[in-house]
Amino acid sequence: MGVLTGRTALVTGASRGIGRGIAERLGRDGARVAVHYGRSEAAAKETVAAIEEAGGSAFAIGAELGRPGDAEALWAEFDRHADGLDILVNNAGIGSARPIKEITEEEYDQVFAVNVKAPFFLVQHGIRRLRDGGRIINISSGLARTALMPDNIAYAMTKGALDVFSRDLSKVLGPRGITVNSVAPGIIDTDNTAPMLHGTEGGWARAAAFSALGGVGSPAEVADVVAFLASDAGRWVTGSWVDATGGSLP
């Protein structure tokens, strides 16, 4: 019996990268996992298959975030498969590496719509589905606390907003025994970071140099932190910002 047996989890943006790592870990711990995807149904089904092959239970739900009515659409899909929720991981996000002088108003609005507005309204519409004693875990970024990559300014701003959301929401939902925390990865080896890590000479070494541990993180290492917060062992941690950057902050 896994530590999360009998619980239902929803991980947004779980078809690849950090989200897939989190979904697979929660599945191994016994949770039934809703694998959310925005556009790639095939990739989400691969995540579901991986969870099931490891002995877990999962289902895919599709809803493109950042559009009007996205939260309602996602929960309508979720309700077709489950009648309640114990763990919500707001992982889905997009970023812009364009400097302030180049980013357009449309790009700015979109990154805030996906990274800030969507989690807010997913929680608003999901509160009645979230059982007492549940967990909300928002995936932030080390860039919310450091200016190491200032061209990611709009993205970093969204993660700062998400951290405030975690902090204040923990007070709102605390009376129900629901914990709310932010987990902040650093540079993680995913398809999003592949051009930086693998596509340029010396890219991996430069990224590893940021970390006090001298390495680049993996999705599994972020998932381990999320799994702790999702479990009973994390029951007394709420309103916190958990540094999962491998010691990359100054």
mmCIF file of C-alpha atoms in Angstrom:
data_model
loop_
_atom_site.group_PDB
_atom_site.id
_atom_site.type_symbol
_atom_site.label_atom_id
_atom_site.label_comp_id
_atom_site.label_asym_id
_atom_site.label_seq_id
_atom_site.Cartn_x
_atom_site.Cartn_y
_atom_site.Cartn_z
ATOM 1 C CA MET A 1 0.000 0.000 0.000
ATOM 2 C CA GLY A 2 1.430 3.377 -1.034
ATOM 3 C CA VAL A 3 1.333 6.395 1.236
ATOM 4 C CA LEU A 4 -1.247 8.028 -1.067
ATOM 5 C CA THR A 5 -3.462 4.992 -1.628
ATOM 6 C CA GLY A 6 -7.126 5.987 -1.766
ATOM 7 C CA ARG A 7 -6.401 9.575 -2.759
ATOM 8 C CA THR A 8 -6.990 11.344 -6.051
ATOM 9 C CA ALA A 9 -4.510 13.817 -7.496
ATOM 10 C CA LEU A 10 -4.672 16.273 -10.385
ATOM 11 C CA VAL A 11 -1.430 17.458 -11.978
ATOM 12 C CA THR A 12 -1.726 20.173 -14.611
ATOM 13 C CA GLY A 13 0.709 20.128 -17.498
ATOM 14 C CA ALA A 14 1.518 16.486 -16.757
ATOM 15 C CA SER A 15 2.170 15.228 -20.265
ATOM 16 C CA ARG A 16 5.893 15.984 -20.124
ATOM 17 C CA GLY A 17 8.780 17.379 -18.132
ATOM 18 C CA ILE A 18 8.372 18.209 -14.452
ATOM 19 C CA GLY A 19 4.629 17.584 -14.566
ATOM 20 C CA ARG A 20 5.086 14.069 -15.901
ATOM 21 C CA GLY A 21 7.693 13.348 -13.239
ATOM 22 C CA ILE A 22 5.289 14.498 -10.527
ATOM 23 C CA ALA A 23 2.366 12.513 -11.944
ATOM 24 C CA GLU A 24 4.417 9.335 -12.154
ATOM 25 C CA ARG A 25 5.719 9.730 -8.602
ATOM 26 C CA LEU A 26 2.257 10.348 -7.123
ATOM 27 C CA GLY A 27 1.016 7.327 -9.057
ATOM 28 C CA ARG A 28 3.781 5.156 -7.595
ATOM 29 C CA ASP A 29 2.798 6.388 -4.140
ATOM 30 C CA GLY A 30 -0.709 5.045 -4.709
ATOM 31 C CA ALA A 31 -2.722 8.078 -5.817
ATOM 32 C CA ARG A 32 -5.126 7.892 -8.726
ATOM 33 C CA VAL A 33 -3.756 10.619 -10.991
ATOM 34 C CA ALA A 34 -5.584 12.945 -13.364
ATOM 35 C CA VAL A 35 -3.007 13.743 -16.038
ATOM 36 C CA HIS A 36 -3.898 17.124 -17.503
ATOM 37 C CA TYR A 37 -2.688 18.259 -20.907
ATOM 38 C CA GLY A 38 -3.247 21.370 -22.984
ATOM 39 C CA ARG A 39 -2.627 20.187 -26.528
ATOM 40 C CA SER A 40 -0.718 16.914 -26.618
ATOM 41 C CA GLU A 41 -3.196 14.154 -25.909
ATOM 42 C CA ALA A 42 -0.753 11.531 -27.155
ATOM 43 C CA ALA A 43 1.918 12.619 -24.675
ATOM 44 C CA ALA A 44 -0.612 12.629 -21.814
ATOM 45 C CA LYS A 45 -1.656 9.097 -22.709
ATOM 46 C CA GLU A 46 2.008 8.086 -22.595
ATOM 47 C CA THR A 47 2.166 9.413 -19.031
ATOM 48 C CA VAL A 48 -0.999 7.502 -18.141
ATOM 49 C CA ALA A 49 0.463 4.344 -19.665
ATOM 50 C CA ALA A 50 3.705 4.762 -17.696
ATOM 51 C CA ILE A 51 1.762 5.118 -14.446
ATOM 52 C CA GLU A 52 -0.363 2.076 -15.210
ATOM 53 C CA GLU A 53 2.642 -0.020 -16.232
ATOM 54 C CA ALA A 54 4.154 0.745 -12.824
ATOM 55 C CA GLY A 55 0.994 -0.584 -11.161
ATOM 56 C CA GLY A 56 -0.781 2.730 -10.644
ATOM 57 C CA SER A 57 -4.052 4.255 -11.812
ATOM 58 C CA ALA A 58 -4.454 7.351 -14.001
ATOM 59 C CA PHE A 59 -6.609 9.075 -16.593
ATOM 60 C CA ALA A 60 -6.003 11.927 -19.028
ATOM 61 C CA ILE A 61 -8.015 15.153 -19.183
ATOM 62 C CA GLY A 62 -7.575 17.866 -21.777
ATOM 63 C CA ALA A 63 -8.194 21.607 -21.426
ATOM 64 C CA GLU A 64 -6.140 24.445 -22.865
ATOM 65 C CA LEU A 65 -5.316 26.895 -20.091
ATOM 66 C CA GLY A 66 -5.094 30.639 -20.586
ATOM 67 C CA ARG A 67 -8.448 30.908 -22.354
ATOM 68 C CA PRO A 68 -11.830 32.103 -21.041
ATOM 69 C CA GLY A 69 -13.662 29.266 -19.320
ATOM 70 C CA ASP A 70 -10.544 27.103 -19.019
ATOM 71 C CA ALA A 71 -11.103 26.209 -15.356
ATOM 72 C CA GLU A 72 -14.715 25.198 -15.906
ATOM 73 C CA ALA A 73 -13.732 23.088 -18.908
ATOM 74 C CA LEU A 74 -10.985 21.298 -16.992
ATOM 75 C CA TRP A 75 -13.192 20.489 -14.034
ATOM 76 C CA ALA A 76 -15.997 19.287 -16.293
ATOM 77 C CA GLU A 77 -13.548 16.776 -17.779
ATOM 78 C CA PHE A 78 -12.294 15.816 -14.317
ATOM 79 C CA ASP A 79 -15.833 15.214 -13.021
ATOM 80 C CA ARG A 80 -16.380 12.609 -15.722
ATOM 81 C CA HIS A 81 -13.746 10.426 -14.035
ATOM 82 C CA ALA A 82 -13.729 11.266 -10.316
ATOM 83 C CA ASP A 83 -16.032 12.541 -7.594
ATOM 84 C CA GLY A 84 -13.533 14.421 -5.480
ATOM 85 C CA LEU A 85 -9.928 15.525 -5.139
ATOM 86 C CA ASP A 86 -7.220 15.270 -2.481
ATOM 87 C CA ILE A 87 -4.123 16.718 -4.174
ATOM 88 C CA LEU A 88 -3.930 19.558 -6.706
ATOM 89 C CA VAL A 89 -0.574 20.323 -8.312
ATOM 90 C CA ASN A 90 -0.618 23.516 -10.374
ATOM 91 C CA ASN A 91 2.354 22.760 -12.594
ATOM 92 C CA ALA A 92 1.298 23.944 -16.059
ATOM 93 C CA GLY A 93 3.120 27.057 -17.143
ATOM 94 C CA ILE A 94 4.673 28.862 -20.060
ATOM 95 C CA GLY A 95 7.657 31.186 -20.143
ATOM 96 C CA SER A 96 9.170 33.949 -22.205
ATOM 97 C CA ALA A 97 12.918 34.471 -22.424
ATOM 98 C CA ARG A 98 12.460 37.707 -24.352
ATOM 99 C CA PRO A 99 13.843 40.851 -22.684
ATOM 100 C CA ILE A 100 11.521 43.617 -21.531
ATOM 101 C CA LYS A 101 12.206 45.775 -24.584
ATOM 102 C CA GLU A 102 11.020 42.981 -26.910
ATOM 103 C CA ILE A 103 8.122 41.235 -25.178
ATOM 104 C CA THR A 104 4.728 42.185 -26.584
ATOM 105 C CA GLU A 105 1.590 42.976 -24.650
ATOM 106 C CA GLU A 106 -0.019 39.853 -26.076
ATOM 107 C CA GLU A 107 2.858 37.662 -24.861
ATOM 108 C CA TYR A 108 2.747 39.306 -21.440
ATOM 109 C CA ASP A 109 -0.998 38.731 -21.104
ATOM 110 C CA GLN A 110 -0.674 35.103 -22.162
ATOM 111 C CA VAL A 111 2.054 34.195 -19.687
ATOM 112 C CA PHE A 112 0.024 35.698 -16.858
ATOM 113 C CA ALA A 113 -3.149 34.001 -18.076
ATOM 114 C CA VAL A 114 -1.566 30.556 -17.970
ATOM 115 C CA ASN A 115 0.783 30.911 -14.996
ATOM 116 C CA VAL A 116 -1.323 33.011 -12.604
ATOM 117 C CA LYS A 117 -4.949 33.366 -13.678
ATOM 118 C CA ALA A 118 -5.458 29.683 -14.498
ATOM 119 C CA PRO A 119 -4.244 28.362 -11.111
ATOM 120 C CA PHE A 120 -6.327 30.990 -9.300
ATOM 121 C CA PHE A 121 -9.564 29.992 -10.982
ATOM 122 C CA LEU A 122 -8.762 26.278 -10.948
ATOM 123 C CA VAL A 123 -8.627 26.585 -7.174
ATOM 124 C CA GLN A 124 -11.725 28.790 -7.033
ATOM 125 C CA HIS A 125 -13.782 26.261 -8.978
ATOM 126 C CA GLY A 126 -12.063 23.276 -7.359
ATOM 127 C CA ILE A 127 -12.524 24.175 -3.686
ATOM 128 C CA ARG A 128 -15.816 22.322 -3.421
ATOM 129 C CA ARG A 129 -14.175 19.237 -4.930
ATOM 130 C CA LEU A 130 -11.106 19.352 -2.678
ATOM 131 C CA ARG A 131 -11.612 17.231 0.398
ATOM 132 C CA ASP A 132 -10.682 18.378 3.907
ATOM 133 C CA GLY A 133 -7.073 17.551 4.707
ATOM 134 C CA GLY A 134 -6.116 17.968 1.072
ATOM 135 C CA ARG A 135 -3.047 19.460 -0.550
ATOM 136 C CA ILE A 136 -2.407 22.258 -3.046
ATOM 137 C CA ILE A 137 1.121 22.487 -4.416
ATOM 138 C CA ASN A 138 2.023 25.293 -6.809
ATOM 139 C CA ILE A 139 5.126 24.901 -8.956
ATOM 140 C CA SER A 140 7.036 28.156 -8.738
ATOM 141 C CA SER A 141 10.614 28.902 -9.812
ATOM 142 C CA GLY A 142 13.889 29.955 -8.289
ATOM 143 C CA LEU A 143 13.648 32.962 -10.595
ATOM 144 C CA ALA A 144 11.003 34.386 -8.263
ATOM 145 C CA ARG A 145 13.824 35.010 -5.767
ATOM 146 C CA THR A 146 16.838 35.816 -7.944
ATOM 147 C CA ALA A 147 17.729 37.913 -11.002
ATOM 148 C CA LEU A 148 20.148 35.362 -12.462
ATOM 149 C CA MET A 149 18.183 35.377 -15.730
ATOM 150 C CA PRO A 150 16.712 38.889 -16.037
ATOM 151 C CA ASP A 151 15.475 38.325 -19.596
ATOM 152 C CA ASN A 152 12.885 35.984 -18.050
ATOM 153 C CA ILE A 153 11.375 38.967 -16.237
ATOM 154 C CA ALA A 154 7.711 38.405 -17.175
ATOM 155 C CA TYR A 155 7.915 34.690 -16.325
ATOM 156 C CA ALA A 156 9.611 35.461 -13.005
ATOM 157 C CA MET A 157 6.891 37.978 -12.183
ATOM 158 C CA THR A 158 4.206 35.324 -12.662
ATOM 159 C CA LYS A 159 5.975 33.000 -10.252
ATOM 160 C CA GLY A 160 6.223 35.766 -7.667
ATOM 161 C CA ALA A 161 2.465 36.220 -7.953
ATOM 162 C CA LEU A 162 1.938 32.465 -7.606
ATOM 163 C CA ASP A 163 3.988 32.491 -4.402
ATOM 164 C CA VAL A 164 1.764 35.189 -2.894
ATOM 165 C CA PHE A 165 -1.232 33.082 -3.910
ATOM 166 C CA SER A 166 0.215 30.092 -2.017
ATOM 167 C CA ARG A 167 0.949 32.168 1.056
ATOM 168 C CA ASP A 168 -2.470 33.780 1.371
ATOM 169 C CA LEU A 169 -4.457 30.723 0.253
ATOM 170 C CA SER A 170 -2.855 28.714 3.062
ATOM 171 C CA LYS A 171 -4.654 30.998 5.527
ATOM 172 C CA VAL A 172 -7.953 30.691 3.676
ATOM 173 C CA LEU A 173 -7.934 26.893 3.535
ATOM 174 C CA GLY A 174 -6.058 26.163 6.772
ATOM 175 C CA PRO A 175 -9.252 25.749 8.845
ATOM 176 C CA ARG A 176 -10.119 22.762 6.628
ATOM 177 C CA GLY A 177 -6.726 21.155 7.193
ATOM 178 C CA ILE A 178 -5.714 21.843 3.588
ATOM 179 C CA THR A 179 -2.055 22.787 3.129
ATOM 180 C CA VAL A 180 -0.845 25.095 0.361
ATOM 181 C CA ASN A 181 2.798 25.417 -0.633
ATOM 182 C CA SER A 182 5.049 26.543 -3.472
ATOM 183 C CA VAL A 183 7.883 24.361 -4.762
ATOM 184 C CA ALA A 184 10.560 26.238 -6.683
ATOM 185 C CA PRO A 185 12.771 24.259 -9.084
ATOM 186 C CA GLY A 186 15.958 25.605 -10.563
ATOM 187 C CA ILE A 187 17.311 24.468 -13.931
ATOM 188 C CA ILE A 188 15.788 21.059 -14.666
ATOM 189 C CA ASP A 189 16.691 18.766 -17.542
ATOM 190 C CA THR A 190 13.519 18.756 -19.658
ATOM 191 C CA ASP A 191 12.612 19.322 -23.282
ATOM 192 C CA ASN A 192 12.079 23.010 -22.453
ATOM 193 C CA THR A 193 15.668 23.444 -21.290
ATOM 194 C CA ALA A 194 17.190 21.097 -23.889
ATOM 195 C CA PRO A 195 18.319 23.921 -26.216
ATOM 196 C CA MET A 196 20.210 25.581 -23.352
ATOM 197 C CA LEU A 197 21.614 22.378 -21.826
ATOM 198 C CA HIS A 198 22.283 20.258 -24.887
ATOM 199 C CA GLY A 199 22.100 22.612 -27.829
ATOM 200 C CA THR A 200 25.034 24.874 -27.027
ATOM 201 C CA GLU A 201 28.632 23.980 -26.299
ATOM 202 C CA GLY A 202 29.289 24.043 -22.567
ATOM 203 C CA GLY A 203 25.607 24.614 -21.805
ATOM 204 C CA TRP A 204 25.343 21.813 -19.264
ATOM 205 C CA ALA A 205 28.493 22.912 -17.413
ATOM 206 C CA ARG A 206 27.310 26.531 -17.216
ATOM 207 C CA ALA A 207 23.935 25.432 -15.829
ATOM 208 C CA ALA A 208 25.508 23.055 -13.344
ATOM 209 C CA ALA A 209 27.748 25.833 -12.063
ATOM 210 C CA PHE A 210 24.698 27.663 -10.656
ATOM 211 C CA SER A 211 24.015 24.804 -8.234
ATOM 212 C CA ALA A 212 25.835 24.392 -4.936
ATOM 213 C CA LEU A 213 25.650 20.660 -5.660
ATOM 214 C CA GLY A 214 27.334 21.102 -9.038
ATOM 215 C CA GLY A 215 24.613 19.514 -11.136
ATOM 216 C CA VAL A 216 21.417 19.958 -13.128
ATOM 217 C CA GLY A 217 18.180 18.756 -11.581
ATOM 218 C CA SER A 218 15.855 16.081 -12.919
ATOM 219 C CA PRO A 219 12.033 16.010 -12.874
ATOM 220 C CA ALA A 220 12.232 13.139 -10.383
ATOM 221 C CA GLU A 221 14.099 15.319 -7.896
ATOM 222 C CA VAL A 222 11.359 17.953 -7.988
ATOM 223 C CA ALA A 223 8.725 15.214 -7.792
ATOM 224 C CA ASP A 224 10.278 13.883 -4.584
ATOM 225 C CA VAL A 225 9.727 17.256 -2.895
ATOM 226 C CA VAL A 226 6.142 17.433 -4.142
ATOM 227 C CA ALA A 227 5.505 13.869 -2.953
ATOM 228 C CA PHE A 228 6.643 14.782 0.558
ATOM 229 C CA LEU A 229 4.296 17.766 0.709
ATOM 230 C CA ALA A 230 1.442 15.647 -0.673
ATOM 231 C CA SER A 231 1.917 12.954 1.960
ATOM 232 C CA ASP A 232 0.932 12.854 5.619
ATOM 233 C CA ALA A 233 4.582 13.590 6.449
ATOM 234 C CA GLY A 234 4.066 17.111 5.061
ATOM 235 C CA ARG A 235 0.909 17.818 7.054
ATOM 236 C CA TRP A 236 2.501 20.569 9.203
ATOM 237 C CA VAL A 237 4.058 22.489 6.319
ATOM 238 C CA THR A 238 1.882 25.171 4.781
ATOM 239 C CA GLY A 239 2.270 28.664 3.364
ATOM 240 C CA SER A 240 5.880 27.806 2.552
ATOM 241 C CA TRP A 241 8.214 28.418 -0.384
ATOM 242 C CA VAL A 242 10.331 25.302 -0.778
ATOM 243 C CA ASP A 243 13.682 25.801 -2.519
ATOM 244 C CA ALA A 244 14.237 22.887 -4.918
ATOM 245 C CA THR A 245 16.959 24.617 -6.942
ATOM 246 C CA GLY A 246 19.855 22.485 -5.733
ATOM 247 C CA GLY A 247 21.301 25.502 -3.986
ATOM 248 C CA SER A 248 21.258 27.786 -7.024
ATOM 249 C CA LEU A 249 20.172 30.956 -5.254
ATOM 250 C CA PRO A 250 22.769 33.582 -4.247
#
